[in-house]
Short mmCIF file of C-alpha atoms in Angstrom, two decimals:
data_model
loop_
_atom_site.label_atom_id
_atom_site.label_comp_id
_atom_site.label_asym_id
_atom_site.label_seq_id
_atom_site.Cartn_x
_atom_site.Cartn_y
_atom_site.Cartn_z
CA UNK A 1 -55.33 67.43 -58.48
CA UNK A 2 -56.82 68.33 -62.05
CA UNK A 3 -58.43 72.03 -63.04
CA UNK A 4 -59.78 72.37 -66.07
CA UNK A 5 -61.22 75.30 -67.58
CA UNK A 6 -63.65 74.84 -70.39
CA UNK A 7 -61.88 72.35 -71.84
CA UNK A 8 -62.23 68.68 -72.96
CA UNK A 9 -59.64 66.46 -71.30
CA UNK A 10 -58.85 64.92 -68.21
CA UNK A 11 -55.57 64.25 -66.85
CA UNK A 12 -55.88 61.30 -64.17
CA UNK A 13 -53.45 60.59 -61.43
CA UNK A 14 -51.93 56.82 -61.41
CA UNK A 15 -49.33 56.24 -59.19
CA UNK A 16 -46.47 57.15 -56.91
CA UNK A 17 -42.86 55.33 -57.07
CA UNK A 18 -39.92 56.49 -55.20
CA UNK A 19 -38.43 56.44 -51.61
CA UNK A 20 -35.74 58.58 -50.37
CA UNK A 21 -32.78 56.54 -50.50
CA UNK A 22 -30.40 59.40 -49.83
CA UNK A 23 -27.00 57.53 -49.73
CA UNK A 24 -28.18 54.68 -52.58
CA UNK A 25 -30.16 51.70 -52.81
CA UNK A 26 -33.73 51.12 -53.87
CA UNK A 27 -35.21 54.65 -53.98
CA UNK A 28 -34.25 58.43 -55.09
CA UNK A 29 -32.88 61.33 -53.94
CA UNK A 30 -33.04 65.05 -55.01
CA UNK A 31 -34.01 63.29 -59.22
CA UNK A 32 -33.88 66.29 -61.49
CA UNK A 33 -34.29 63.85 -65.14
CA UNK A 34 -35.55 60.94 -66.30
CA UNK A 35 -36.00 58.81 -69.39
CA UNK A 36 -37.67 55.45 -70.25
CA UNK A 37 -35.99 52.99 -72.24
CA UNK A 38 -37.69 51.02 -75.44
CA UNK A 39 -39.23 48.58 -72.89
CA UNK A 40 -40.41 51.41 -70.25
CA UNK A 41 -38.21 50.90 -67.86
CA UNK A 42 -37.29 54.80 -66.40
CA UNK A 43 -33.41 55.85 -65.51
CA UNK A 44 -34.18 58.47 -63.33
CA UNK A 45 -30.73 60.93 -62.00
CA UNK A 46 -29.96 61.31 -58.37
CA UNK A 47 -28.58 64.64 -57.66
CA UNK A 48 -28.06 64.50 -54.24
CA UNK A 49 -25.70 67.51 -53.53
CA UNK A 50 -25.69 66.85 -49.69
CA UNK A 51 -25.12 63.39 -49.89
CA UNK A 52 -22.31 62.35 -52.36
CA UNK A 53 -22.84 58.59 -52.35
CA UNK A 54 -26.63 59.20 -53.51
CA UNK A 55 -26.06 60.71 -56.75
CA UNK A 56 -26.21 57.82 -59.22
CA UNK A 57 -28.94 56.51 -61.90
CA UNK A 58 -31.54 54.44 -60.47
CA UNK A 59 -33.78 52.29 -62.93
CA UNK A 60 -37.13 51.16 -62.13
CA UNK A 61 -40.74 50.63 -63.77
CA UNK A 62 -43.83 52.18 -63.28
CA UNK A 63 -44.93 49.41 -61.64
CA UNK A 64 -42.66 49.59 -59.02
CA UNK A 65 -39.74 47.38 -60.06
CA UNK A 66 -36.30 48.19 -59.01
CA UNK A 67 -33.59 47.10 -61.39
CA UNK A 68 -30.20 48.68 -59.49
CA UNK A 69 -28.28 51.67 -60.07
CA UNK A 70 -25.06 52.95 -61.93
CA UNK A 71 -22.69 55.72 -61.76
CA UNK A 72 -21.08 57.40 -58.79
CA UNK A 73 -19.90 61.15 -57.96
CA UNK A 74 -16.54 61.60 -59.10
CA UNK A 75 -14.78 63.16 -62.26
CA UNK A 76 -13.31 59.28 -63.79
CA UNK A 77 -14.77 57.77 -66.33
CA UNK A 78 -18.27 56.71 -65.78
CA UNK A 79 -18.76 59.54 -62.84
CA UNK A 80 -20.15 62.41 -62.26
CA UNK A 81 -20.72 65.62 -60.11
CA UNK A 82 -23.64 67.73 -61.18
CA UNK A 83 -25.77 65.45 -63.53
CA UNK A 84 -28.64 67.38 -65.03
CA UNK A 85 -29.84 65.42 -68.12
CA UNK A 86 -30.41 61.92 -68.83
CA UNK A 87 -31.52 60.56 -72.51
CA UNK A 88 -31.41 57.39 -74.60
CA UNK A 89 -30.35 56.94 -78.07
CA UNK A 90 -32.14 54.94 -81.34
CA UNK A 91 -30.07 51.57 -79.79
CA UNK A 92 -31.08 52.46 -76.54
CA UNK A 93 -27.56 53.53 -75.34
CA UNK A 94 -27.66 56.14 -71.97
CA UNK A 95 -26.18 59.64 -72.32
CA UNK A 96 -25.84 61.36 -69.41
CA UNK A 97 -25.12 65.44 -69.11
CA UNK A 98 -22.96 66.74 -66.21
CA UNK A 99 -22.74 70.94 -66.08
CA UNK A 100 -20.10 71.09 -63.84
CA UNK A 101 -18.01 68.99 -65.46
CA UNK A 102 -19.05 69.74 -68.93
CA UNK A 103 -19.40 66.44 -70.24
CA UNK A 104 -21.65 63.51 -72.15
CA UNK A 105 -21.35 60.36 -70.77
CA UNK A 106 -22.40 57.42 -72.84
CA UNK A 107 -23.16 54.34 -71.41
CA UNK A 108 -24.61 50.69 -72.53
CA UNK A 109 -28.31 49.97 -72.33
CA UNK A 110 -27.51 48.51 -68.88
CA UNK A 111 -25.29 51.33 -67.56
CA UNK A 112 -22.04 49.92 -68.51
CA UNK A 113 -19.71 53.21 -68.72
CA UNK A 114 -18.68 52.96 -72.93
CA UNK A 115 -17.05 56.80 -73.46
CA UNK A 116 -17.16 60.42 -72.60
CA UNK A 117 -16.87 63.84 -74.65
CA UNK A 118 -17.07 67.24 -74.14
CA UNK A 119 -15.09 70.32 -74.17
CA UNK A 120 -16.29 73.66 -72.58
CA UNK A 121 -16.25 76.76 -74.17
CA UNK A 122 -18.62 78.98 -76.44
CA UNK A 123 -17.10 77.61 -79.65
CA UNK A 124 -18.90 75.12 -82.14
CA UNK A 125 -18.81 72.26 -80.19
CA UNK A 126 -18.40 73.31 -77.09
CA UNK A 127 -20.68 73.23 -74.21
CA UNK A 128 -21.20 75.29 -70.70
CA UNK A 129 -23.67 73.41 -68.60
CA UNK A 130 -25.74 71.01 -70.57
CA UNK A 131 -29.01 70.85 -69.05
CA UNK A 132 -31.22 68.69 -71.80
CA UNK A 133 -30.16 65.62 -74.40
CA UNK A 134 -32.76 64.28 -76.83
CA UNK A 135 -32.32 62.35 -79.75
CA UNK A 136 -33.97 63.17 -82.94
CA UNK A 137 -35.23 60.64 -85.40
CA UNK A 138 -32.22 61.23 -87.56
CA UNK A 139 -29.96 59.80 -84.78
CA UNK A 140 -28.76 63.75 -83.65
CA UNK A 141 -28.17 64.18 -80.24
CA UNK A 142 -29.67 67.72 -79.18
CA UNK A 143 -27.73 69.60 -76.27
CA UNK A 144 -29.30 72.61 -74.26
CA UNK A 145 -25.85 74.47 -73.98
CA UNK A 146 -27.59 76.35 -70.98
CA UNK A 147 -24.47 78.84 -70.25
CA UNK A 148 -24.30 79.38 -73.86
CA UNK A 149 -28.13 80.22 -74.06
CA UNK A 150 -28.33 77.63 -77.56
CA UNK A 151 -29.39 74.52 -78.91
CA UNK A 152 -26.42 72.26 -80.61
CA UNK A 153 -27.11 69.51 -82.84
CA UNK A 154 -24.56 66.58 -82.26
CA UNK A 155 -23.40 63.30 -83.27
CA UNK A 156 -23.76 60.30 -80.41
CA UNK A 157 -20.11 60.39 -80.12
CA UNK A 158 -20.08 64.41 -79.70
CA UNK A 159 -19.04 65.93 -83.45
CA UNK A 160 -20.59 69.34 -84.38
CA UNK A 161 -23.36 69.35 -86.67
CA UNK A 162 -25.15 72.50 -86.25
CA UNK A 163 -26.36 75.05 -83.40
CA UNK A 164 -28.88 77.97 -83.10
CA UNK A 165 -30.17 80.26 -80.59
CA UNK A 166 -28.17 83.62 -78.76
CA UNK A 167 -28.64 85.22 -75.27
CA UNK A 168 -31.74 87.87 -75.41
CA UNK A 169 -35.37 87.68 -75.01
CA UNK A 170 -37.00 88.00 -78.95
CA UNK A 171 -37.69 85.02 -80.87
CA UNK A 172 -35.25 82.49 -81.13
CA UNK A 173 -33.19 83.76 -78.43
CA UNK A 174 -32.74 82.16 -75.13
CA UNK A 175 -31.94 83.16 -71.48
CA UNK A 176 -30.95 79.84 -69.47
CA UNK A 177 -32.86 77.42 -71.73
CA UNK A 178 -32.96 74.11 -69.56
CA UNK A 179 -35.11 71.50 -70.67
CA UNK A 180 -36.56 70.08 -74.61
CA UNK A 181 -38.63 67.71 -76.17
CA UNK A 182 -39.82 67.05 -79.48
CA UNK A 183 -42.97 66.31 -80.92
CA UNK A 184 -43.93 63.58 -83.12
CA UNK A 185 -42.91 65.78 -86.42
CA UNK A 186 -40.13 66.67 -85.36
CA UNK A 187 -40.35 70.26 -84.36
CA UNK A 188 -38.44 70.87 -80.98
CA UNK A 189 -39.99 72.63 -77.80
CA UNK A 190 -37.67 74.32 -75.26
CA UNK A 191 -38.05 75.27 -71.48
CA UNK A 192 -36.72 79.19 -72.03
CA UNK A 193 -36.13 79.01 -68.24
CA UNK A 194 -35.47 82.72 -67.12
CA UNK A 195 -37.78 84.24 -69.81
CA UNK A 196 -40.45 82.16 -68.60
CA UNK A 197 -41.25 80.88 -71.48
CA UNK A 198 -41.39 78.06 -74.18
CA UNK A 199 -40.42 78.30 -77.79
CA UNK A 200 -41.26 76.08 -80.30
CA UNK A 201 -39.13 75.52 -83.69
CA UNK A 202 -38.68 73.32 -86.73
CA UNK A 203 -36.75 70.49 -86.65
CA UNK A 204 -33.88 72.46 -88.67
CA UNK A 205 -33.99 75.07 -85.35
CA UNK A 206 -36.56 77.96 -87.55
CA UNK A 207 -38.54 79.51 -84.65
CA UNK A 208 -42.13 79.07 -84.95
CA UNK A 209 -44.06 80.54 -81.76
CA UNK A 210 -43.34 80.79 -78.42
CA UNK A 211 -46.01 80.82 -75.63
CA UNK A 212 -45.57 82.04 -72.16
CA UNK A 213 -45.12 85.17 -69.33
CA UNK A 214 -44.16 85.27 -66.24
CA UNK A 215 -47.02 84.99 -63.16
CA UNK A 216 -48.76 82.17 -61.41
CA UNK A 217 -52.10 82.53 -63.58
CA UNK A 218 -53.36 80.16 -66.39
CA UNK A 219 -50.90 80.30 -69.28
CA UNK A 220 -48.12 81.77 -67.10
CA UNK A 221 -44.69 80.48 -65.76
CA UNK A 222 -42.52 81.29 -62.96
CA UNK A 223 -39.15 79.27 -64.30
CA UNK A 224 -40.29 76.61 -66.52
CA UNK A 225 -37.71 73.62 -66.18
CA UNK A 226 -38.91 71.10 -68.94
CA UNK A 227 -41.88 70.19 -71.25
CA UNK A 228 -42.81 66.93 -72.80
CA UNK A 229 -45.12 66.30 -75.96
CA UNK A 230 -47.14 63.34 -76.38
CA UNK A 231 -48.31 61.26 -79.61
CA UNK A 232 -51.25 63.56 -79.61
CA UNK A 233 -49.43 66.82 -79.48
CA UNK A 234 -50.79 68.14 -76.08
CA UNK A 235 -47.88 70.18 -73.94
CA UNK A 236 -47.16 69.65 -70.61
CA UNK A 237 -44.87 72.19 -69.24
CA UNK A 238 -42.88 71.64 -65.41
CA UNK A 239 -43.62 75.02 -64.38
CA UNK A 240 -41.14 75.03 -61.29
CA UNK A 241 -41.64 77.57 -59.35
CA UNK A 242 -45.86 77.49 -59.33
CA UNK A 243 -44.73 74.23 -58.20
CA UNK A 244 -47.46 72.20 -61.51
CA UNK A 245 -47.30 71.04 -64.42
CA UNK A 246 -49.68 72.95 -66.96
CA UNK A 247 -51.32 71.39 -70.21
CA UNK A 248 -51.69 72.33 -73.21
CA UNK A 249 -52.84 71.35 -76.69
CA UNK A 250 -51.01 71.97 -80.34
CA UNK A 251 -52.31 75.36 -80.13
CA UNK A 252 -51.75 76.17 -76.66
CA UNK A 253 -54.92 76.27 -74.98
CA UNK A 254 -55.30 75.74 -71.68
CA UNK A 255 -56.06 72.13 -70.72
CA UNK A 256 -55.55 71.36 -67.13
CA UNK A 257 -53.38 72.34 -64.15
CA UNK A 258 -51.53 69.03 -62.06
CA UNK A 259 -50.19 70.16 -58.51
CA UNK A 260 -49.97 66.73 -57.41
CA UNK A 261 -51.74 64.13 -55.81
CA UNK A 262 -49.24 61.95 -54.47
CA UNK A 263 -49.79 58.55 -52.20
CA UNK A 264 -47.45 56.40 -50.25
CA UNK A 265 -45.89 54.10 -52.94
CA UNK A 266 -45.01 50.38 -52.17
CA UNK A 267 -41.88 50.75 -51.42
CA UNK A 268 -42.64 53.59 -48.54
CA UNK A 269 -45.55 51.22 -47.20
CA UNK A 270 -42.80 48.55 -46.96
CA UNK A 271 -40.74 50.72 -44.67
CA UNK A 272 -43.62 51.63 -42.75
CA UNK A 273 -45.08 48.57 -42.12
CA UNK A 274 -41.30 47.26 -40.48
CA UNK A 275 -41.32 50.55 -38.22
CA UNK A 276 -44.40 50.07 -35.82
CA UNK A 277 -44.34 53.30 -34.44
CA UNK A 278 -44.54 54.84 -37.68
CA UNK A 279 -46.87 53.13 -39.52
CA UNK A 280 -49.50 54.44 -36.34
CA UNK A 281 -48.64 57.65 -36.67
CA UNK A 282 -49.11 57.27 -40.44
CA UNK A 283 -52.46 56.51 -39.75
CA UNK A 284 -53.19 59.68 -38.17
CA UNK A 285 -51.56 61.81 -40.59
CA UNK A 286 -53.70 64.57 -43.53
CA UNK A 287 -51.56 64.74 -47.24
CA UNK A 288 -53.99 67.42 -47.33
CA UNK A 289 -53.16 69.95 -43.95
CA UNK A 290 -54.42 73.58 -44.31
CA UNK A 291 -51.59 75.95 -44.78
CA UNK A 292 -51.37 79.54 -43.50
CA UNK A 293 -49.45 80.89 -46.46
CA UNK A 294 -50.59 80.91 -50.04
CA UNK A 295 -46.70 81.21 -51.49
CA UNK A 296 -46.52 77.72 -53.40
CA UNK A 297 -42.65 76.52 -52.82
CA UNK A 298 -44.16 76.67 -48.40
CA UNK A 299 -47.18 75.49 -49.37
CA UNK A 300 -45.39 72.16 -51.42
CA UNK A 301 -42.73 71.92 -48.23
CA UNK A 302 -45.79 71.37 -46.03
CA UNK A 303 -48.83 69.56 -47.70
CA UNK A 304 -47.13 65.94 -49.00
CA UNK A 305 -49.32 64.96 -52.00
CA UNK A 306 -48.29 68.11 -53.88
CA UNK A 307 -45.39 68.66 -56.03
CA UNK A 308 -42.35 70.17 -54.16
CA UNK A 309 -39.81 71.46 -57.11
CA UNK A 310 -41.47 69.35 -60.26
CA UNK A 311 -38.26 69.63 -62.16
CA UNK A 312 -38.35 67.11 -65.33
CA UNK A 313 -41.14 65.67 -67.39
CA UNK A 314 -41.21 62.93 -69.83
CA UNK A 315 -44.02 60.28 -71.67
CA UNK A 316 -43.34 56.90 -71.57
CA UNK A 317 -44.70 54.47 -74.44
CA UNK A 318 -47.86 53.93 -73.01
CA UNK A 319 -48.52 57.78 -72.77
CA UNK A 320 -48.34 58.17 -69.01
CA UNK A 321 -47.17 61.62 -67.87
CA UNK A 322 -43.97 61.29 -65.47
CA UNK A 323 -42.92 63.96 -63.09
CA UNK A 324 -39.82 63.89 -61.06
CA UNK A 325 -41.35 65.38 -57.66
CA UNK A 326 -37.57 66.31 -56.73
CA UNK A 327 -37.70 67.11 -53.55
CA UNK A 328 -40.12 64.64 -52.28
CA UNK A 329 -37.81 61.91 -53.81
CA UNK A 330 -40.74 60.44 -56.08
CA UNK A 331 -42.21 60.41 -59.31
CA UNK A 332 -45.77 60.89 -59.52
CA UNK A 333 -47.51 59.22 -62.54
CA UNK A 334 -50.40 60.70 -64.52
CA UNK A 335 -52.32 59.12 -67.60
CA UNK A 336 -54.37 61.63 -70.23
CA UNK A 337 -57.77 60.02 -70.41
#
């Protein structure tokens, strides 16, 4: 579903891929990140707290292919327990952020495990629960040090570089900062999670503006989790709790508000159409039900084709919007017209 308000864009719905695939296999369950590779194929991170064999990397394409899977929980090399971020580098190399144990994975462009760093602590350095990795066009891996409420500039294999950023709510400072991007200049655009907000700085880390209150209106946030920026420079924020995604362009006007339009993907339909009794009642069933509550988080648990927790954002090379609909196990796709 688009809204627009006096604006001059439309932002189309595409697609639906995913399946929950709770212990593994072709599907997702509980992603919270994503990022597509060179040649748009998307690593998306399986959280799966209840279910410890489900929390891996999946790879697939927008088009529904299904390429496997790599990494398992555990604290050994190649593991992990809480994954929260997932990025490539310039060679296409996968770095993958655990909070709980405080950590960078690195692995090949295929998911072969290559080498892990990562100390916690507040020091230089340091990290306490890394929600975000992006890669600038220098090569620098940015962290969101979440615990540590700042931004740290890093080499791929994890040496210090720079930092900024300091618990509080002015400008530059952060309160549980969880997701970035950057735009094509450079200039790099946090998710300022519990001030319900995003800031936006230079690529050396100078604050520029920040945009953003709490509420459930047009222009407002209720825990932002991520934001991507297109080629074009329009802002789409995952505004968690309204359960959307907003829009925005350079200058943060209002564009359009997505709450999701999701339909069965392929894979679903395949498991439908081998389970008789389901695929009948399928055919009976609204994605659209009337609800008797206006609070969004019920209303997403109960109508299907809207987002329920959109958690992570990101633009592939085409420019399609993906969402990782967390707890529907799906990505819904979106294309700006």
């Amino acid at each position: 579903m688009t809204t627009k308000t006096g604006t001059e864009i439309n932002v189309n719905y595409v697609d639906t891929v995913g399946f929950g695939a709770d212990v593994g296999g072709r599907g997702f369950h509980l992603p919270v990140d994503l990022s597509v590779r060179s040649d748009g194929r998307v690593f998306v991170i399986n959280r799966s707290p209840m279910h410890r064999r489900g929390i891996r990397v999946g790879i697939c394409d927008v088009a529904h292919g299904w390429y496997g899977e790599f990494g398992s929980d555990g604290k050994g090399d190649g593991q992990f327990t809480s994954p929260t971020a997932i990025t490539h580098g310039p060679d296409d190399r996968v770095y993958v952020a655990d909070e709980e144990l405080n950590r960078i994975t690195v692995y090949t462009p295929d998911g072969e495990y290559e080498s892990k760093w990562g100390e916690v602590g507040s020091a230089p350095g340091q990290i306490h629960g890394p929600s975000a990795l992006k890669f600038t066009a220098e090569g620098d891996l940015l962290v969101v040090d979440h615990q540590n409420n700042r931004i740290q500039r890093m080499s791929p294999n994890g040496k210090y570089i720079s930092s900024w950023g300091k618990p509080g709510f002015g400008e530059g400072e952060f309160n549980l900062p969880w997701g970035l991007d950057l735009d094509a200049s450079g200039n790099v655009y946090v998710a300022d999670w519990r001030n319900d907000r995003v800031q936006r700085f230079s690529p050396d880390g100078e604050f520029i503006d920040m945009f953003g209150v709490h509420g459930n209106g047009d222009n407002q946030f209720n825990r932002p989790s991520d934001v991507a920026v297109d080629d074009d420079g329009f802002i789409y924020v995952a505004d968690w709790v309204n359960q959307r995604v907003q829009v925005f362009d350079a200058g943060w006007n209002f564009q359009a508000s997505l709450r999701g339009q999701a339909t069965v993907s392929p894979w679903a339909q395949e498991y439908l159409e081998a389970n008789a009794d389901e695929l009948d009642a399928r055919s009976r069933f609204n994605p659209y039900i009337e609800v008797d509550t206006d609070v969004p988080h019920e209303v997403s648990a109960r109508v299907e084709a809207f987002f329920w927790d959109p958690i992570a954002v990101e633009i592939d090379p085409d420019g399609r919007l993906i969402v990782a609909d967390s707890l529907r196990h799906r990505l819904q796709v979106y294309k700006r017209a």
